[in-house]
Tab-separated table of C-alpha atoms and ligand atoms in Angstrom:
chain	number	residue	atom	x	y	z
T	1	LEU	CA	87.527	112.506	101.010
T	2	PHE	CA	88.326	109.824	103.698
T	3	LYS	CA	91.394	108.482	104.029
T	4	LYS	CA	92.529	104.546	104.611
T	5	VAL	CA	95.971	103.813	105.557
T	6	TYR	CA	97.496	100.370	103.894
T	7	THR	CA	101.017	99.309	103.778
T	8	LEU	CA	103.481	97.682	100.801
T	9	ILE	CA	106.445	96.103	101.586
T	10	PHE	CA	108.686	94.952	99.344
T	11	VAL	CA	111.421	92.975	99.962
T	12	ARG	CA	114.899	92.493	98.282
T	13	THR	CA	118.383	91.441	97.468
T	14	GLU	CA	120.948	92.346	95.530
T	15	ASN	CA	119.455	91.091	91.878
T	16	GLN	CA	115.612	90.155	93.300
T	17	ILE	CA	112.451	91.719	94.570
T	18	LEU	CA	110.274	89.242	96.199
T	19	LEU	CA	106.455	89.818	94.954
T	20	GLY	CA	103.223	87.873	95.225
T	21	LEU	CA	100.231	86.621	92.986
T	22	LYS	CA	97.388	87.706	94.931
T	23	LYS	CA	95.094	85.530	95.514
T	24	ARG	CA	91.770	86.945	96.873
T	25	GLY	CA	90.048	90.175	97.671
T	26	PHE	CA	91.452	93.645	96.160
T	27	GLY	CA	94.119	93.254	93.583
T	28	VAL	CA	93.584	89.590	93.237
T	29	ASN	CA	95.511	87.908	90.100
T	30	LYS	CA	97.756	90.884	90.177
T	31	TRP	CA	101.444	90.657	91.676
T	32	ASN	CA	102.329	92.997	94.164
T	33	GLY	CA	104.770	93.293	97.401
T	34	PHE	CA	103.101	93.098	101.019
T	35	GLY	CA	100.669	94.481	102.707
T	36	GLY	CA	96.966	95.467	104.117
T	37	LYS	CA	94.975	97.636	106.021
T	38	VAL	CA	96.331	99.471	109.101
T	39	GLU	CA	94.427	98.276	112.303
T	40	GLN	CA	93.464	101.309	115.088
T	41	ASN	CA	95.700	100.050	117.602
T	42	GLU	CA	98.916	99.750	115.925
T	43	LEU	CA	101.605	101.401	114.446
T	44	ILE	CA	101.706	101.314	110.799
T	45	VAL	CA	105.602	99.640	110.941
T	46	ASP	CA	104.226	96.839	113.186
T	47	GLY	CA	101.136	96.774	110.362
T	48	ALA	CA	103.548	96.142	108.125
T	49	ALA	CA	105.821	93.520	109.214
T	50	ARG	CA	102.495	91.905	110.569
T	51	GLU	CA	100.725	91.599	107.268
T	52	LEU	CA	104.085	90.048	104.976
T	53	LYS	CA	104.446	87.748	108.202
T	54	GLU	CA	100.677	86.475	107.712
T	55	GLU	CA	100.773	86.845	103.406
T	56	CYS	CA	104.273	84.849	103.301
T	57	CYS	CA	105.552	83.774	106.325
T	58	LEU	CA	108.546	85.790	106.688
T	59	ASP	CA	109.705	87.491	109.780
T	60	VAL	CA	111.568	91.469	109.523
T	61	LYS	CA	112.456	93.888	112.382
T	62	THR	CA	110.625	96.975	112.183
T	63	SER	CA	113.815	98.600	112.412
T	64	ASP	CA	114.795	97.005	109.072
T	65	LEU	CA	112.162	98.442	107.061
T	66	LYS	CA	112.672	101.722	105.403
T	67	ASN	CA	109.969	103.734	104.535
T	68	ILE	CA	110.449	104.777	100.546
T	69	ALA	CA	107.105	105.789	99.115
T	70	HIS	CA	103.986	107.748	100.344
T	71	LEU	CA	101.720	106.664	97.696
T	72	GLU	CA	97.688	108.233	97.191
T	73	PHE	CA	95.243	106.916	95.402
T	74	THR	CA	91.742	108.495	94.797
T	75	PHE	CA	88.755	107.325	92.543
T	76	GLU	CA	86.456	109.577	89.839
T	77	GLY	CA	83.255	109.486	91.740
T	78	GLU	CA	84.330	108.366	94.960
T	79	PRO	CA	85.006	109.077	98.649
T	80	LEU	CA	87.994	107.102	99.177
T	81	LEU	CA	91.557	108.115	99.134
T	82	MET	CA	94.004	104.859	99.790
T	83	ASP	CA	97.102	106.246	101.777
T	84	VAL	CA	99.584	103.694	100.342
T	85	ARG	CA	102.824	103.388	102.982
T	86	VAL	CA	105.512	101.494	101.601
T	87	PHE	CA	108.459	99.955	102.465
T	88	SER	CA	111.985	98.257	101.883
T	89	THR	CA	114.308	95.392	103.572
T	90	ASN	CA	117.342	93.731	102.596
T	91	ILE	CA	117.283	91.776	105.983
T	92	PHE	CA	114.691	88.618	106.516
T	93	GLU	CA	114.136	85.688	108.180
T	94	GLY	CA	112.524	82.463	106.599
T	95	THR	CA	111.755	81.283	102.786
T	96	PRO	CA	108.808	82.503	101.599
T	97	ALA	CA	105.423	80.339	102.012
T	98	GLU	CA	101.916	80.291	99.631
T	99	THR	CA	99.714	81.214	102.206
T	100	GLU	CA	95.498	81.719	101.206
T	101	GLU	CA	96.399	85.297	100.141
T	102	MET	CA	99.303	85.115	98.951
T	103	SER	CA	102.131	82.901	96.578
T	104	PRO	CA	105.730	84.696	96.434
T	105	LYS	CA	108.558	84.573	93.868
T	106	TRP	CA	111.350	86.153	93.500
T	107	PHE	CA	111.662	88.352	90.152
T	108	ASN	CA	114.813	89.723	88.924
T	109	TYR	CA	114.832	93.330	88.223
T	110	GLU	CA	114.835	92.906	84.111
T	111	ASP	CA	111.496	90.606	84.453
T	112	ILE	CA	109.253	92.445	86.682
T	113	PRO	CA	105.622	91.452	85.488
T	114	PHE	CA	103.817	94.732	84.823
T	115	ASN	CA	101.765	93.513	82.916
T	116	ASP	CA	100.199	92.186	85.475
T	117	MET	CA	100.759	94.563	88.462
T	118	TRP	CA	98.370	97.766	89.404
T	119	PRO	CA	98.821	100.636	86.085
T	120	ASP	CA	100.518	103.219	88.616
T	121	ASP	CA	103.785	100.440	88.880
T	122	ARG	CA	105.368	101.208	86.195
T	123	VAL	CA	105.138	104.837	86.492
T	124	TRP	CA	106.801	104.730	90.210
T	125	PHE	CA	108.592	101.224	90.429
T	126	PRO	CA	111.690	102.471	88.732
T	127	TYR	CA	112.415	105.749	91.695
T	128	MET	CA	111.878	102.798	94.191
T	129	LEU	CA	114.553	100.358	92.348
T	130	LYS	CA	116.845	103.424	92.103
T	131	GLY	CA	116.903	103.971	95.566
T	132	LYS	CA	114.756	107.160	95.287
T	133	LEU	CA	112.151	108.302	98.252
T	134	ILE	CA	108.695	109.715	96.752
T	135	TYR	CA	105.717	110.759	96.949
T	136	GLY	CA	103.119	110.240	94.700
T	137	ARG	CA	99.125	110.225	93.599
T	138	PHE	CA	97.281	108.788	91.275
T	139	HIS	CA	93.644	109.521	89.827
T	140	TYR	CA	92.060	106.742	88.830
T	141	LYS	CA	88.799	106.269	86.693
T	142	GLY	CA	87.811	102.085	87.262
T	143	LEU	CA	90.754	99.893	88.641
T	144	ASP	CA	92.160	99.762	84.891
T	145	THR	CA	93.162	103.698	84.322
T	146	ILE	CA	95.138	106.302	85.392
T	147	LEU	CA	93.556	109.553	84.491
T	148	ASP	CA	95.849	111.988	85.658
T	149	TYR	CA	99.286	111.324	88.199
T	150	LYS	CA	101.947	113.661	90.150
T	151	ILE	CA	104.834	111.902	91.289
T	152	GLN	CA	107.989	113.635	93.005
T	153	GLU	CA	111.605	113.035	94.714
T	154	LEU	CA	111.761	113.773	98.436
T	155	GLU	CA	115.180	114.238	99.999
T	156	SER	CA	113.606	112.549	102.873
T	157	MET	CA	110.162	111.245	103.906
H	1	LIG	C1	97.198	96.376	100.528
H	1	LIG	N1	97.143	97.016	99.418
H	1	LIG	C2	98.805	97.421	99.600
H	1	LIG	C3	99.273	97.902	97.993
H	1	LIG	N2	97.807	98.304	97.383
H	1	LIG	C4	97.610	99.164	95.660
H	1	LIG	C5	97.120	100.535	95.427
H	1	LIG	C6	97.871	100.088	93.857
H	1	LIG	N3	97.223	101.156	92.980
H	1	LIG	C7	96.282	101.671	93.777
H	1	LIG	C8	95.072	102.048	92.052
H	1	LIG	C9	94.797	101.093	92.926
H	1	LIG	N4	98.709	100.093	93.163
H	1	LIG	C10	100.044	99.169	93.829
H	1	LIG	N5	100.994	98.539	93.689
H	1	LIG	N6	99.420	98.493	95.343
H	1	LIG	C11	96.315	98.696	97.456
H	1	LIG	C12	96.585	98.163	98.985
């Protein structure tokens, strides 16, 4: 398998979480956090902050990003391992704005649109929303079916 590292950022307030509707590319028409590929010459946290700015115009300091999950995705019959580093922050500047990539929207925690998100989100979001640190791996068949998964709470990342 060949591993590719991606970022995923969630911006949270006491009552809401910021999600973006992906307008093109991988995961199009799904709500998700903000993120993308990590460039060769950048640290993962720098890549995360860069993608957040590019995708919804929000500014965060990398020192305010908390790494809260490490998710790995494999796909039946395919050599790719998606290594997704998930970050969260409640400190940010700016107002989320629509870009070519994403339409941002604040969601109350009880209204998260799981039917229009990746299937794995139903599994690991509850841990994130409870402030847990997790490692999770999900083995997919295609992009809609989880064949099996493992999730574990961590004391530290
Ligand atoms: C740049 N992006 C960040 C988010 N990411 C994923 C993937 C995912 N499941 C995998 C079956 C696809 N689930 C969530 N929530 N995010 C993929 C890469």
